[in-house]
């Protein structure tokens, strides 16, 4: 999967936050993945209407085989910037909310990458805002369409470099994932494409792009 630094799912738009409330359980870890290996440049390509039902079933099986369950699977429309093509590319993908520990999450993502011939699979684990292991942010915003993400990337060279792309649910809800130091870029991008950061939710965590060749011993210390 291309570097999915922006992903979108169905969430309620709420007041900006910088972490999970004290004492509240952290959300499940997430896996962002696709079975697409083609370069699709036409936003009307019929492959972009695939609901990835069989892919969903297969990934759930991989998660189960690694000792977890999938609590939610969200269909995404991806929009990415291709440096080699100098234009946007498109793909369908899914976000899987899973009950896996850090080591099992990485092993599962590596298996998905190998099974579906992906360059990498993105994982995100939520952490307390004050954790020293925080290296990424997730920004949830409502009212953003795939067209807005696409046009925003075409206009914004900084966002293309820092964010790489994004995805949109059928409900036009957005999640943007980026390096924790790039939160200002995310805020500016959301505002510039017509999103409302005052109704966004910001949470912190750690991300990883896992490939079939990623050493499974890295980053295994507990959060």
Short mmCIF file of N, CA and C in Angstrom, two decimals, residues 101-103 106 125 127 131-133 206 208 216-223:
data_model
loop_
_atom_site.label_atom_id
_atom_site.label_comp_id
_atom_site.label_asym_id
_atom_site.label_seq_id
_atom_site.Cartn_x
_atom_site.Cartn_y
_atom_site.Cartn_z
N UNK A 101 -1.73 -7.02 20.24
CA UNK A 101 -0.65 -6.30 20.91
C UNK A 101 0.36 -5.84 19.87
N UNK A 102 1.38 -5.12 20.30
CA UNK A 102 2.32 -4.50 19.36
C UNK A 102 3.00 -5.52 18.46
N UNK A 103 3.49 -6.60 19.04
CA UNK A 103 4.20 -7.60 18.25
C UNK A 103 3.27 -8.29 17.26
N UNK A 106 2.34 -5.99 14.31
CA UNK A 106 3.38 -5.92 13.29
C UNK A 106 3.42 -7.20 12.45
N UNK A 125 -1.14 2.80 16.47
CA UNK A 125 -1.52 2.45 17.83
C UNK A 125 -1.72 3.73 18.63
N UNK A 127 -1.83 6.05 21.89
CA UNK A 127 -1.06 6.11 23.12
C UNK A 127 -1.53 7.29 23.96
N UNK A 131 2.88 10.04 26.47
CA UNK A 131 3.79 8.91 26.32
C UNK A 131 5.04 9.32 25.55
N UNK A 132 6.23 8.90 26.00
CA UNK A 132 7.46 9.23 25.26
C UNK A 132 7.54 8.51 23.91
N UNK A 133 6.68 7.54 23.69
CA UNK A 133 6.70 6.79 22.43
C UNK A 133 5.83 7.42 21.35
N UNK A 206 1.47 6.03 17.82
CA UNK A 206 2.68 5.67 17.09
C UNK A 206 2.28 4.94 15.82
N UNK A 208 3.57 2.95 11.97
CA UNK A 208 4.66 2.18 11.35
C UNK A 208 4.20 1.69 9.98
N UNK A 216 10.69 -8.28 12.57
CA UNK A 216 9.58 -8.28 13.52
C UNK A 216 10.04 -8.05 14.95
N UNK A 217 11.35 -7.88 15.16
CA UNK A 217 11.83 -7.63 16.52
C UNK A 217 11.89 -6.14 16.84
N UNK A 218 11.73 -5.27 15.85
CA UNK A 218 11.93 -3.85 16.11
C UNK A 218 10.73 -3.26 16.84
N UNK A 219 11.00 -2.23 17.63
CA UNK A 219 9.98 -1.45 18.32
C UNK A 219 9.05 -2.33 19.15
N UNK A 220 9.58 -3.36 19.84
CA UNK A 220 8.72 -4.25 20.57
C UNK A 220 8.59 -3.91 22.04
N UNK A 221 9.30 -2.89 22.52
CA UNK A 221 9.18 -2.53 23.92
C UNK A 221 7.79 -1.98 24.20
N UNK A 222 7.29 -2.22 25.39
CA UNK A 222 5.93 -1.84 25.73
C UNK A 222 5.79 -0.32 25.79
N UNK A 223 4.62 0.15 25.41
CA UNK A 223 4.35 1.59 25.44
C UNK A 223 4.17 2.04 26.88
#
